[in-house]
Short mmCIF file of N, CA and C in Angstrom, two decimals:
data_model
loop_
_atom_site.label_atom_id
_atom_site.label_comp_id
_atom_site.label_asym_id
_atom_site.label_seq_id
_atom_site.Cartn_x
_atom_site.Cartn_y
_atom_site.Cartn_z
N MET B 1 1.08 -1.13 -0.02
CA MET B 1 0.08 0.09 0.18
C MET B 1 0.71 1.36 -0.40
N ALA B 2 0.38 2.79 -0.67
CA ALA B 2 1.52 3.69 -0.86
C ALA B 2 1.12 4.36 -0.42
N PHE B 3 1.64 5.01 0.83
CA PHE B 3 1.60 6.05 2.29
C PHE B 3 1.84 7.40 1.39
N SER B 4 1.04 8.52 1.90
CA SER B 4 0.66 10.04 1.36
C SER B 4 1.40 10.20 2.66
N THR B 5 1.75 11.63 2.38
CA THR B 5 2.25 12.71 3.24
C THR B 5 0.87 13.20 4.27
N ASN B 6 0.12 12.96 3.41
CA ASN B 6 -0.87 13.17 4.14
C ASN B 6 -1.35 12.39 5.41
N PRO B 7 -1.46 13.12 6.62
CA PRO B 7 -1.79 11.76 7.85
C PRO B 7 -3.58 12.09 7.81
N ALA B 8 -4.40 12.12 7.86
CA ALA B 8 -5.89 11.93 7.18
C ALA B 8 -6.29 10.71 5.96
N LEU B 9 -4.83 11.57 5.51
CA LEU B 9 -5.64 10.50 3.86
C LEU B 9 -5.13 8.80 4.07
N ASN B 10 -3.92 9.10 4.87
CA ASN B 10 -2.99 7.69 5.70
C ASN B 10 -4.28 7.41 5.90
N GLN B 11 -4.85 7.25 6.92
CA GLN B 11 -5.53 6.44 8.11
C GLN B 11 -7.00 6.21 7.32
N ARG B 12 -7.38 6.88 6.31
CA ARG B 12 -8.80 6.80 5.88
C ARG B 12 -8.20 5.36 4.90
N LEU B 13 -7.04 5.39 4.37
CA LEU B 13 -6.63 4.52 3.33
C LEU B 13 -6.88 2.88 4.26
N MET B 14 -5.91 3.30 5.62
CA MET B 14 -5.88 1.76 6.56
C MET B 14 -7.43 1.59 7.50
N GLN B 15 -8.20 2.20 7.06
CA GLN B 15 -9.90 1.85 7.52
C GLN B 15 -9.98 1.23 6.13
N LEU B 16 -10.36 1.84 5.27
CA LEU B 16 -10.80 1.13 4.00
C LEU B 16 -10.13 -0.11 3.48
N ASP B 17 -8.46 -0.14 3.68
CA ASP B 17 -8.07 -2.12 3.27
C ASP B 17 -8.58 -2.91 4.63
N GLN B 18 -8.74 -2.62 6.02
CA GLN B 18 -9.07 -3.68 6.95
C GLN B 18 -11.08 -3.63 6.69
N GLU B 19 -11.21 -2.92 6.30
CA GLU B 19 -13.17 -3.05 5.73
C GLU B 19 -12.75 -3.80 4.18
N TYR B 20 -12.21 -3.62 3.60
CA TYR B 20 -11.71 -5.02 2.65
C TYR B 20 -11.32 -6.16 3.45
N ALA B 21 -10.65 -6.15 4.36
CA ALA B 21 -10.35 -7.71 4.72
C ALA B 21 -11.05 -7.89 5.45
N GLN B 22 -11.90 -7.44 6.28
CA GLN B 22 -12.94 -8.31 6.34
C GLN B 22 -14.14 -8.70 6.08
N GLN B 23 -14.14 -7.44 4.57
CA GLN B 23 -15.79 -8.41 3.26
C GLN B 23 -14.94 -9.48 3.31
N ARG B 24 -13.95 -9.97 2.55
CA ARG B 24 -13.26 -11.30 1.88
C ARG B 24 -13.61 -12.23 2.92
N ALA B 25 -12.83 -12.05 4.10
CA ALA B 25 -13.05 -13.00 4.72
C ALA B 25 -14.19 -13.39 5.13
N SER B 26 -14.89 -12.64 5.70
CA SER B 26 -16.53 -13.30 5.62
C SER B 26 -17.19 -14.22 4.00
N LEU B 27 -17.29 -13.69 3.42
CA LEU B 27 -17.31 -14.18 1.31
C LEU B 27 -16.30 -15.61 1.65
N ILE B 28 -15.41 -15.52 2.22
CA ILE B 28 -14.22 -17.10 2.02
C ILE B 28 -15.24 -17.43 2.82
N GLN B 29 -16.10 -17.61 4.22
CA GLN B 29 -16.36 -18.26 5.22
C GLN B 29 -17.74 -18.74 4.66
N SER B 30 -18.21 -17.35 4.34
CA SER B 30 -20.06 -17.74 3.73
C SER B 30 -20.15 -19.31 2.37
N SER B 31 -18.84 -19.10 1.94
CA SER B 31 -18.87 -19.91 0.76
C SER B 31 -18.36 -21.44 1.26
N TYR B 32 -17.50 -21.39 2.38
CA TYR B 32 -17.55 -22.96 3.03
C TYR B 32 -18.49 -23.30 3.37
N THR B 33 -19.24 -22.64 4.44
CA THR B 33 -20.37 -22.76 5.00
C THR B 33 -21.52 -23.11 4.50
N GLN B 34 -21.82 -23.15 2.86
CA GLN B 34 -23.29 -23.09 2.78
C GLN B 34 -22.59 -23.58 1.00
N PRO B 35 -21.70 -23.91 0.48
CA PRO B 35 -21.06 -24.00 -0.89
C PRO B 35 -22.53 -25.56 -1.43
N GLN B 36 -22.43 -26.53 -0.78
CA GLN B 36 -23.79 -27.86 -1.19
C GLN B 36 -25.27 -27.18 -1.68
N GLN B 37 -25.40 -25.59 -0.77
CA GLN B 37 -26.79 -24.67 -0.76
C GLN B 37 -26.96 -24.30 -2.71
N ASN B 38 -25.55 -23.75 -2.74
CA ASN B 38 -25.12 -22.47 -3.90
C ASN B 38 -25.15 -23.49 -4.76
N ASN B 39 -24.41 -24.38 -4.73
CA ASN B 39 -24.52 -25.45 -6.16
C ASN B 39 -25.91 -25.96 -6.76
N ASN B 40 -27.03 -26.49 -5.50
CA ASN B 40 -27.93 -26.88 -6.12
C ASN B 40 -29.06 -25.86 -6.57
N ASN B 41 -28.89 -24.79 -6.14
CA ASN B 41 -29.63 -23.09 -6.40
C ASN B 41 -28.81 -22.76 -8.06
N TRP B 42 -27.51 -22.84 -7.81
CA TRP B 42 -27.67 -22.59 -9.43
C TRP B 42 -27.65 -23.92 -10.85
N ASN B 43 -27.61 -25.19 -10.06
CA ASN B 43 -28.49 -25.68 -10.89
C ASN B 43 -29.81 -25.78 -11.73
N GLN B 44 -30.64 -25.66 -10.54
CA GLN B 44 -32.26 -25.22 -10.71
C GLN B 44 -31.83 -23.90 -11.69
N ASN B 45 -31.37 -23.17 -11.46
CA ASN B 45 -31.57 -21.89 -11.87
C ASN B 45 -30.84 -21.86 -13.56
N ASN B 46 -30.18 -22.65 -13.67
CA ASN B 46 -29.72 -23.21 -15.02
C ASN B 46 -31.14 -24.14 -16.02
N MET B 47 -30.94 -24.85 -15.17
CA MET B 47 -32.29 -25.88 -15.81
C MET B 47 -33.40 -24.49 -15.98
N GLN B 48 -33.95 -23.74 -15.64
CA GLN B 48 -35.05 -22.96 -15.67
C GLN B 48 -34.68 -21.95 -16.57
N GLN B 49 -33.58 -21.56 -16.84
CA GLN B 49 -33.10 -20.80 -18.04
C GLN B 49 -32.92 -21.77 -20.01
N ALA B 50 -32.61 -23.06 -19.30
CA ALA B 50 -32.37 -23.74 -20.49
C ALA B 50 -33.73 -23.99 -21.22
N SER B 51 -34.61 -24.32 -20.06
CA SER B 51 -36.23 -24.43 -21.01
C SER B 51 -36.66 -23.15 -20.93
N GLN B 52 -36.71 -21.77 -20.89
CA GLN B 52 -37.31 -20.83 -20.88
C GLN B 52 -36.73 -20.68 -22.82
N PRO B 53 -37.39 -19.77 -23.80
CA PRO B 53 -37.15 -19.62 -25.07
C PRO B 53 -36.33 -18.14 -25.12
N PRO B 54 -35.69 -17.84 -26.51
CA PRO B 54 -35.01 -16.83 -25.96
C PRO B 54 -35.05 -15.20 -25.93
N GLN B 55 -35.29 -14.31 -25.11
CA GLN B 55 -35.72 -13.27 -24.63
C GLN B 55 -34.86 -11.94 -25.87
N THR B 56 -35.50 -11.60 -26.10
CA THR B 56 -35.17 -10.52 -27.42
C THR B 56 -35.00 -8.64 -26.49
N ASN B 57 -34.31 -8.16 -26.51
CA ASN B 57 -34.04 -6.64 -26.33
C ASN B 57 -35.41 -5.73 -26.85
N GLN B 58 -36.15 -5.02 -26.48
CA GLN B 58 -36.94 -4.06 -26.52
C GLN B 58 -36.63 -2.63 -27.50
N GLY B 59 -34.96 -2.35 -27.10
CA GLY B 59 -34.37 -0.85 -27.16
C GLY B 59 -33.65 -1.22 -28.32
N ILE B 60 -33.40 -0.12 -28.49
CA ILE B 60 -32.48 -0.06 -30.19
C ILE B 60 -30.81 -0.24 -29.00
N LEU B 61 -29.77 0.08 -29.62
CA LEU B 61 -28.66 -0.42 -28.72
C LEU B 61 -27.48 -0.26 -30.28
N TRP B 62 -26.89 0.67 -30.08
CA TRP B 62 -26.44 1.43 -31.20
C TRP B 62 -24.83 1.11 -31.34
N VAL B 63 -23.63 0.95 -31.97
CA VAL B 63 -22.25 0.59 -32.41
C VAL B 63 -22.12 0.94 -33.18
N GLN B 64 -20.70 1.20 -33.27
CA GLN B 64 -19.90 2.05 -33.82
C GLN B 64 -18.60 0.88 -34.90
N GLY B 65 -19.79 0.23 -35.84
CA GLY B 65 -18.95 -0.73 -36.61
C GLY B 65 -19.09 -2.47 -35.96
N GLU B 66 -18.80 -3.23 -37.32
CA GLU B 66 -18.52 -4.48 -36.80
C GLU B 66 -17.98 -5.06 -35.82
N ALA B 67 -16.71 -4.79 -35.67
CA ALA B 67 -16.08 -5.25 -34.49
C ALA B 67 -16.66 -4.84 -33.08
N ALA B 68 -17.36 -3.36 -33.24
CA ALA B 68 -17.96 -2.95 -31.81
C ALA B 68 -18.95 -3.89 -31.66
N ALA B 69 -20.20 -4.24 -32.87
CA ALA B 69 -20.56 -5.36 -32.56
C ALA B 69 -20.07 -6.73 -32.22
N ARG B 70 -19.16 -7.00 -33.09
CA ARG B 70 -18.57 -8.29 -32.21
C ARG B 70 -18.12 -8.69 -30.85
N SER B 71 -17.82 -7.46 -30.38
CA SER B 71 -17.12 -7.36 -28.82
C SER B 71 -18.27 -7.18 -27.90
N TYR B 72 -19.67 -7.12 -28.33
CA TYR B 72 -20.75 -6.29 -27.65
C TYR B 72 -20.99 -7.97 -27.14
N LEU B 73 -21.32 -8.15 -25.00
CA LEU B 73 -21.59 -9.00 -25.30
C LEU B 73 -22.81 -9.04 -24.48
N VAL B 74 -23.67 -10.04 -24.79
CA VAL B 74 -24.37 -10.88 -25.15
C VAL B 74 -24.95 -12.01 -23.49
N ALA B 75 -26.27 -11.73 -23.07
CA ALA B 75 -26.29 -13.01 -22.00
C ALA B 75 -26.75 -14.36 -22.80
N PRO B 76 -26.56 -15.38 -21.35
CA PRO B 76 -27.23 -16.68 -22.34
C PRO B 76 -28.17 -16.46 -22.31
N ASN B 77 -28.75 -16.93 -23.62
CA ASN B 77 -30.24 -17.19 -23.90
C ASN B 77 -30.67 -15.86 -24.55
N SER B 78 -30.07 -14.80 -24.96
CA SER B 78 -30.57 -13.70 -25.42
C SER B 78 -30.35 -13.42 -27.06
N THR B 79 -31.23 -12.70 -27.10
CA THR B 79 -31.09 -11.91 -28.60
C THR B 79 -30.75 -10.64 -28.41
N VAL B 80 -29.81 -9.49 -28.85
CA VAL B 80 -30.39 -8.31 -28.76
C VAL B 80 -29.88 -7.73 -30.69
N LEU B 81 -30.47 -6.24 -30.69
CA LEU B 81 -30.54 -6.00 -32.28
C LEU B 81 -29.24 -4.97 -31.78
N LEU B 82 -28.82 -4.66 -33.03
CA LEU B 82 -27.41 -3.97 -32.48
C LEU B 82 -27.73 -3.03 -33.91
N MET B 83 -28.13 -1.52 -33.65
CA MET B 83 -27.36 -0.54 -34.99
C MET B 83 -26.05 -0.14 -35.38
N ASP B 84 -25.78 0.02 -36.47
CA ASP B 84 -24.52 0.64 -36.39
C ASP B 84 -24.63 2.05 -36.64
N SER B 85 -23.76 2.43 -36.25
CA SER B 85 -24.31 4.07 -36.61
C SER B 85 -22.74 4.76 -37.29
N GLU B 86 -22.31 3.90 -38.01
CA GLU B 86 -22.11 3.98 -39.67
C GLU B 86 -21.91 3.86 -40.85
N THR B 87 -22.70 2.83 -40.66
CA THR B 87 -22.92 2.56 -41.66
C THR B 87 -24.45 1.98 -41.78
N ASN B 88 -25.11 1.47 -43.63
CA ASN B 88 -26.13 0.83 -42.82
C ASN B 88 -26.64 -0.37 -42.70
N ARG B 89 -26.16 -0.92 -41.54
CA ARG B 89 -26.04 -2.40 -41.49
C ARG B 89 -26.80 -2.79 -40.03
N PHE B 90 -27.35 -3.51 -40.12
CA PHE B 90 -27.49 -4.10 -38.31
C PHE B 90 -27.50 -5.46 -37.86
N TYR B 91 -27.00 -5.81 -36.75
CA TYR B 91 -26.61 -6.92 -36.67
C TYR B 91 -27.20 -7.46 -35.28
N LEU B 92 -28.12 -9.31 -35.92
CA LEU B 92 -28.39 -9.53 -34.88
C LEU B 92 -27.31 -10.50 -34.11
N LYS B 93 -27.25 -10.16 -32.70
CA LYS B 93 -26.12 -11.37 -31.97
C LYS B 93 -27.05 -11.79 -30.77
N SER B 94 -26.92 -12.67 -30.97
CA SER B 94 -27.40 -14.12 -29.90
C SER B 94 -26.17 -14.43 -29.20
N ALA B 95 -27.50 -15.40 -28.27
CA ALA B 95 -26.34 -16.39 -26.97
C ALA B 95 -26.98 -17.72 -26.65
N ASN B 96 -26.06 -18.81 -26.57
CA ASN B 96 -26.50 -19.89 -26.45
C ASN B 96 -26.44 -19.71 -25.31
N PRO B 97 -27.23 -21.38 -24.69
CA PRO B 97 -27.89 -21.74 -22.85
C PRO B 97 -26.60 -21.61 -22.35
N ALA B 98 -25.33 -22.08 -23.36
CA ALA B 98 -24.00 -21.82 -22.50
C ALA B 98 -22.97 -21.18 -23.03
N GLY B 99 -24.13 -19.80 -23.48
CA GLY B 99 -22.89 -18.31 -23.42
C GLY B 99 -21.86 -18.26 -24.88
N MET B 100 -22.02 -19.19 -25.45
CA MET B 100 -21.77 -19.54 -26.86
C MET B 100 -22.45 -18.59 -28.14
N PRO B 101 -21.77 -17.09 -28.10
CA PRO B 101 -22.32 -15.87 -28.73
C PRO B 101 -22.11 -16.69 -30.51
N SER B 102 -23.27 -15.78 -31.29
CA SER B 102 -23.54 -15.91 -32.79
C SER B 102 -23.76 -14.32 -33.42
N MET B 103 -23.34 -14.47 -34.12
CA MET B 103 -23.98 -12.86 -34.88
C MET B 103 -24.69 -13.07 -36.36
N GLN B 104 -25.72 -12.44 -36.89
CA GLN B 104 -25.89 -12.13 -37.70
C GLN B 104 -25.85 -10.57 -38.75
N ILE B 105 -25.34 -10.58 -39.84
CA ILE B 105 -25.22 -9.05 -40.28
C ILE B 105 -26.10 -8.90 -40.97
N PHE B 106 -27.09 -7.28 -41.36
CA PHE B 106 -27.90 -7.39 -42.63
C PHE B 106 -27.53 -6.02 -42.85
N GLU B 107 -27.80 -5.47 -44.02
CA GLU B 107 -28.17 -4.12 -44.39
C GLU B 107 -28.93 -3.77 -44.78
N TYR B 108 -29.33 -2.82 -44.92
CA TYR B 108 -30.98 -2.34 -44.89
C TYR B 108 -30.83 -1.07 -46.07
N SER B 109 -31.58 -0.88 -46.60
CA SER B 109 -31.68 0.33 -47.23
C SER B 109 -32.84 0.82 -48.04
N GLU B 110 -33.38 2.03 -47.85
CA GLU B 110 -34.71 2.57 -48.13
C GLU B 110 -35.26 2.37 -49.06
N VAL B 111 -36.49 2.45 -48.82
CA VAL B 111 -37.44 1.62 -49.86
C VAL B 111 -38.91 2.95 -50.36
N LEU B 112 -38.67 3.47 -51.55
CA LEU B 112 -39.73 4.67 -51.12
C LEU B 112 -40.07 4.46 -52.24
N GLN B 113 -41.69 5.06 -51.32
CA GLN B 113 -43.06 4.92 -52.68
C GLN B 113 -43.24 5.30 -54.29
N ASN B 114 -42.40 6.29 -54.57
CA ASN B 114 -42.80 6.80 -56.19
C ASN B 114 -41.69 6.31 -56.74
N ALA B 115 -40.79 5.48 -56.03
CA ALA B 115 -39.35 4.92 -56.69
C ALA B 115 -39.88 4.55 -58.82
N PRO B 116 -38.80 4.78 -59.31
CA PRO B 116 -39.29 3.69 -60.56
C PRO B 116 -38.82 2.73 -60.48
N GLN B 117 -39.84 1.92 -61.70
CA GLN B 117 -39.35 0.13 -61.24
C GLN B 117 -38.52 -0.10 -61.76
N ALA B 118 -38.08 -1.03 -61.47
CA ALA B 118 -36.12 -2.13 -61.65
C ALA B 118 -36.17 -2.16 -63.48
N PRO B 119 -37.19 -2.71 -63.90
CA PRO B 119 -37.31 -3.13 -64.89
C PRO B 119 -37.43 -1.76 -66.30
N GLN B 120 -38.02 -0.44 -65.92
CA GLN B 120 -37.40 0.03 -66.86
C GLN B 120 -35.73 0.86 -66.75
N SER B 121 -35.55 0.39 -65.59
CA SER B 121 -33.70 0.76 -65.99
C SER B 121 -33.35 0.04 -66.23
N ALA B 122 -33.38 -1.53 -66.62
CA ALA B 122 -32.50 -2.23 -67.00
C ALA B 122 -32.99 -2.00 -68.48
N GLN B 123 -34.21 -1.73 -69.18
CA GLN B 123 -34.50 -1.21 -70.43
C GLN B 123 -33.48 -0.59 -71.02
N ALA B 124 -33.29 0.44 -70.02
CA ALA B 124 -32.07 1.50 -71.09
C ALA B 124 -31.23 1.37 -71.42
N ASN B 125 -30.48 0.37 -69.89
CA ASN B 125 -29.25 0.24 -69.62
C ASN B 125 -29.12 -1.29 -70.93
N LEU B 126 -30.13 -1.63 -71.98
CA LEU B 126 -30.21 -2.75 -72.79
C LEU B 126 -30.09 -1.54 -73.66
N ASP B 127 -30.51 -0.71 -74.10
CA ASP B 127 -30.12 0.11 -75.04
C ASP B 127 -28.51 0.07 -75.69
N ASP B 128 -27.75 -0.07 -74.38
CA ASP B 128 -26.45 0.69 -74.56
C ASP B 128 -25.99 -0.83 -75.18
N LYS B 129 -26.14 -1.76 -75.16
CA LYS B 129 -25.74 -2.92 -75.27
C LYS B 129 -25.98 -3.66 -76.42
N TYR B 130 -27.24 -3.79 -77.23
CA TYR B 130 -27.41 -3.82 -78.40
C TYR B 130 -27.82 -2.92 -79.31
N VAL B 131 -28.03 -3.46 -80.74
CA VAL B 131 -27.77 -2.88 -81.73
C VAL B 131 -29.51 -3.12 -82.53
N THR B 132 -29.94 -1.71 -83.03
CA THR B 132 -31.41 -1.85 -83.48
C THR B 132 -31.31 -2.44 -84.97
N ARG B 133 -32.36 -2.37 -85.23
CA ARG B 133 -32.52 -3.54 -86.79
C ARG B 133 -31.55 -1.60 -87.66
N GLU B 134 -31.82 -0.91 -87.75
CA GLU B 134 -31.92 -0.19 -88.40
C GLU B 134 -30.45 -0.70 -88.83
N GLU B 135 -29.61 -0.09 -87.12
CA GLU B 135 -28.37 0.07 -87.13
C GLU B 135 -28.06 -1.11 -87.84
N TYR B 136 -28.50 -2.41 -87.86
CA TYR B 136 -28.12 -4.00 -88.30
C TYR B 136 -27.77 -3.93 -89.41
N ASN B 137 -29.09 -2.81 -90.36
CA ASN B 137 -29.19 -3.33 -91.48
C ASN B 137 -28.12 -2.15 -92.59
N ALA B 138 -27.98 -1.13 -91.87
CA ALA B 138 -26.72 -0.23 -92.37
C ALA B 138 -25.65 -0.82 -92.07
N LEU B 139 -25.47 -1.28 -90.89
CA LEU B 139 -23.85 -2.40 -91.67
C LEU B 139 -23.94 -3.15 -91.99
N GLN B 140 -25.11 -3.97 -92.18
CA GLN B 140 -24.98 -5.12 -93.04
C GLN B 140 -24.71 -4.12 -94.62
N GLY B 141 -25.12 -3.12 -95.19
CA GLY B 141 -25.01 -2.87 -96.34
C GLY B 141 -23.49 -2.33 -96.55
N LYS B 142 -22.84 -1.53 -95.50
CA LYS B 142 -21.58 -0.97 -95.78
C LYS B 142 -20.80 -2.78 -96.15
N TYR B 143 -20.67 -4.34 -95.37
CA TYR B 143 -20.26 -4.97 -95.36
C TYR B 143 -20.38 -5.42 -96.75
N ALA B 144 -21.89 -5.58 -97.30
CA ALA B 144 -22.28 -5.57 -98.64
C ALA B 144 -21.48 -5.51 -99.86
N GLU B 145 -21.03 -3.72 -99.47
CA GLU B 145 -20.25 -3.01 -100.48
C GLU B 145 -18.62 -3.44 -100.57
N ILE B 146 -18.04 -3.29 -99.22
CA ILE B 146 -17.11 -3.87 -98.92
C ILE B 146 -16.81 -5.24 -99.52
N LEU B 147 -17.38 -6.14 -99.79
CA LEU B 147 -17.24 -7.46 -99.93
C LEU B 147 -16.68 -7.31 -101.56
N ASP B 148 -18.25 -6.36 -101.87
CA ASP B 148 -18.20 -6.05 -103.43
C ASP B 148 -17.19 -5.60 -104.41
N LYS B 149 -16.27 -4.42 -103.70
CA LYS B 149 -15.07 -4.11 -103.68
C LYS B 149 -13.79 -4.85 -104.13
N LEU B 150 -14.13 -5.66 -102.84
CA LEU B 150 -13.00 -7.04 -103.18
C LEU B 150 -13.05 -8.26 -104.14
N ASP B 151 -14.88 -8.07 -104.20
CA ASP B 151 -14.71 -9.53 -105.67
C ASP B 151 -14.27 -9.00 -106.79
N SER B 152 -14.12 -7.68 -106.89
CA SER B 152 -13.73 -6.80 -108.41
C SER B 152 -12.51 -6.30 -108.43
N PHE B 153 -12.25 -6.40 -107.11
CA PHE B 153 -10.00 -5.94 -106.97
C PHE B 153 -9.97 -7.44 -107.77
N HIS B 154 -10.55 -8.37 -106.84
CA HIS B 154 -10.17 -9.72 -107.01
C HIS B 154 -9.82 -10.23 -108.68
N ALA B 155 -11.31 -9.90 -109.41
CA ALA B 155 -11.34 -10.52 -111.00
C ALA B 155 -10.32 -9.76 -111.50
N LEU B 156 -9.79 -7.75 -111.21
CA LEU B 156 -8.78 -7.50 -112.18
C LEU B 156 -7.69 -8.24 -111.84
N VAL B 157 -7.35 -7.86 -110.21
CA VAL B 157 -6.28 -9.31 -110.89
C VAL B 157 -5.87 -10.25 -110.89
N VAL B 158 -6.62 -11.31 -111.01
CA VAL B 158 -6.72 -11.97 -112.03
C VAL B 158 -6.64 -12.38 -113.60
N ALA B 159 -7.23 -11.17 -114.00
CA ALA B 159 -7.27 -11.14 -115.39
C ALA B 159 -5.50 -10.65 -115.62
N SER B 160 -5.35 -9.65 -114.72
CA SER B 160 -3.89 -8.88 -115.29
C SER B 160 -2.86 -10.38 -115.12
N GLU B 161 -3.21 -11.02 -114.60
CA GLU B 161 -2.46 -12.14 -114.31
C GLU B 161 -2.31 -13.05 -115.37
N ASP B 162 -3.81 -13.62 -115.99
CA ASP B 162 -3.81 -14.83 -117.10
C ASP B 162 -3.06 -13.91 -118.15
N ALA B 163 -3.59 -12.75 -118.88
CA ALA B 163 -3.04 -12.06 -119.27
C ALA B 163 -1.29 -11.93 -119.95
N ARG B 164 -0.60 -12.04 -118.83
CA ARG B 164 0.79 -11.94 -118.87
C ARG B 164 0.86 -13.55 -118.86
N LYS B 165 0.47 -14.45 -118.65
CA LYS B 165 1.05 -16.13 -118.79
C LYS B 165 0.90 -16.51 -120.32
N PRO B 166 1.72 -17.51 -120.81
CA PRO B 166 1.68 -17.29 -122.25
C PRO B 166 1.22 -18.81 -122.40
N ALA B 167 0.40 -18.63 -123.70
CA ALA B 167 -0.94 -19.93 -124.15
C ALA B 167 -1.21 -21.47 -123.38
N ALA B 168 0.57 -22.10 -123.82
CA ALA B 168 0.65 -23.17 -123.27
C ALA B 168 0.69 -23.65 -121.69
N ALA B 169 1.45 -22.66 -121.24
CA ALA B 169 1.30 -22.24 -120.05
C ALA B 169 0.34 -22.97 -119.05
N THR B 170 -1.26 -21.88 -119.68
CA THR B 170 -2.58 -22.19 -119.47
C THR B 170 -2.54 -23.72 -119.26
N ASN B 171 -2.17 -24.10 -120.35
CA ASN B 171 -3.09 -25.12 -121.18
C ASN B 171 -2.86 -26.85 -120.40
N LYS B 172 -0.87 -26.59 -119.74
CA LYS B 172 -0.69 -27.48 -119.03
C LYS B 172 -1.23 -27.30 -118.00
N SER B 173 -1.58 -28.91 -117.71
CA SER B 173 -1.51 -28.75 -116.04
C SER B 173 -0.51 -29.97 -115.48
N ARG B 174 0.09 -29.93 -114.07
CA ARG B 174 0.53 -30.74 -113.98
C ARG B 174 0.03 -31.48 -112.72
N GLY B 175 -0.16 -32.56 -112.32
CA GLY B 175 -0.56 -33.45 -111.27
C GLY B 175 0.86 -33.15 -110.10
N LYS B 176 0.22 -33.59 -109.46
CA LYS B 176 0.58 -34.07 -107.56
C LYS B 176 1.38 -34.61 -107.91
N GLY B 177 2.23 -34.08 -107.12
CA GLY B 177 3.65 -35.67 -106.75
C GLY B 177 4.48 -35.71 -106.86
N GLY B 178 5.03 -35.21 -107.84
CA GLY B 178 5.78 -35.33 -108.62
C GLY B 178 6.67 -34.88 -110.33
N ASP B 179 7.79 -35.64 -111.13
CA ASP B 179 8.02 -35.80 -112.25
C ASP B 179 7.09 -36.90 -113.37
N SER B 180 6.87 -38.37 -113.05
CA SER B 180 6.28 -38.72 -113.47
C SER B 180 5.39 -38.73 -114.53
N ASN B 181 5.08 -39.09 -116.04
CA ASN B 181 4.53 -38.53 -117.60
C ASN B 181 4.79 -37.00 -117.48
N VAL B 182 6.06 -36.91 -117.53
CA VAL B 182 6.19 -35.73 -118.31
C VAL B 182 6.32 -35.51 -119.69
#
């Protein structure tokens, strides 16, 4: 025990220390004289608690974040609703008869009465992903033009190559696989 330079304070500290020692001694003595009775009462209380359904707290309890909700102590056989003051979440924390806690996490959002329905907003998003029939037909026409130009270019190239080859070379066909029957 630490002593002060103030004699009145020292005297009060010694009185408190003596009172504490007396109360401690009486508690120890009472626990030795009635241990059997206390154990029977404890067993009866636990049996009554186990047969009762879980109780819920009717008040709103606020916590700051999920960590605070996880550290919130819940009495055995009870459930509490914990509202998160930092996010749009709430927690249902329960404890079984043995005192083992469990927690469920929920998110909530406001439901507006005059809010546009979801299918209409989804339709607007589909317009950005798909082409219309008119756009498809225009693209198909451009594709056909490009193919026509390629075909006409190919015909010109083949015709100019045929004009450069001698007549004997164009009529003579060569078989695949070697020089036999030359």
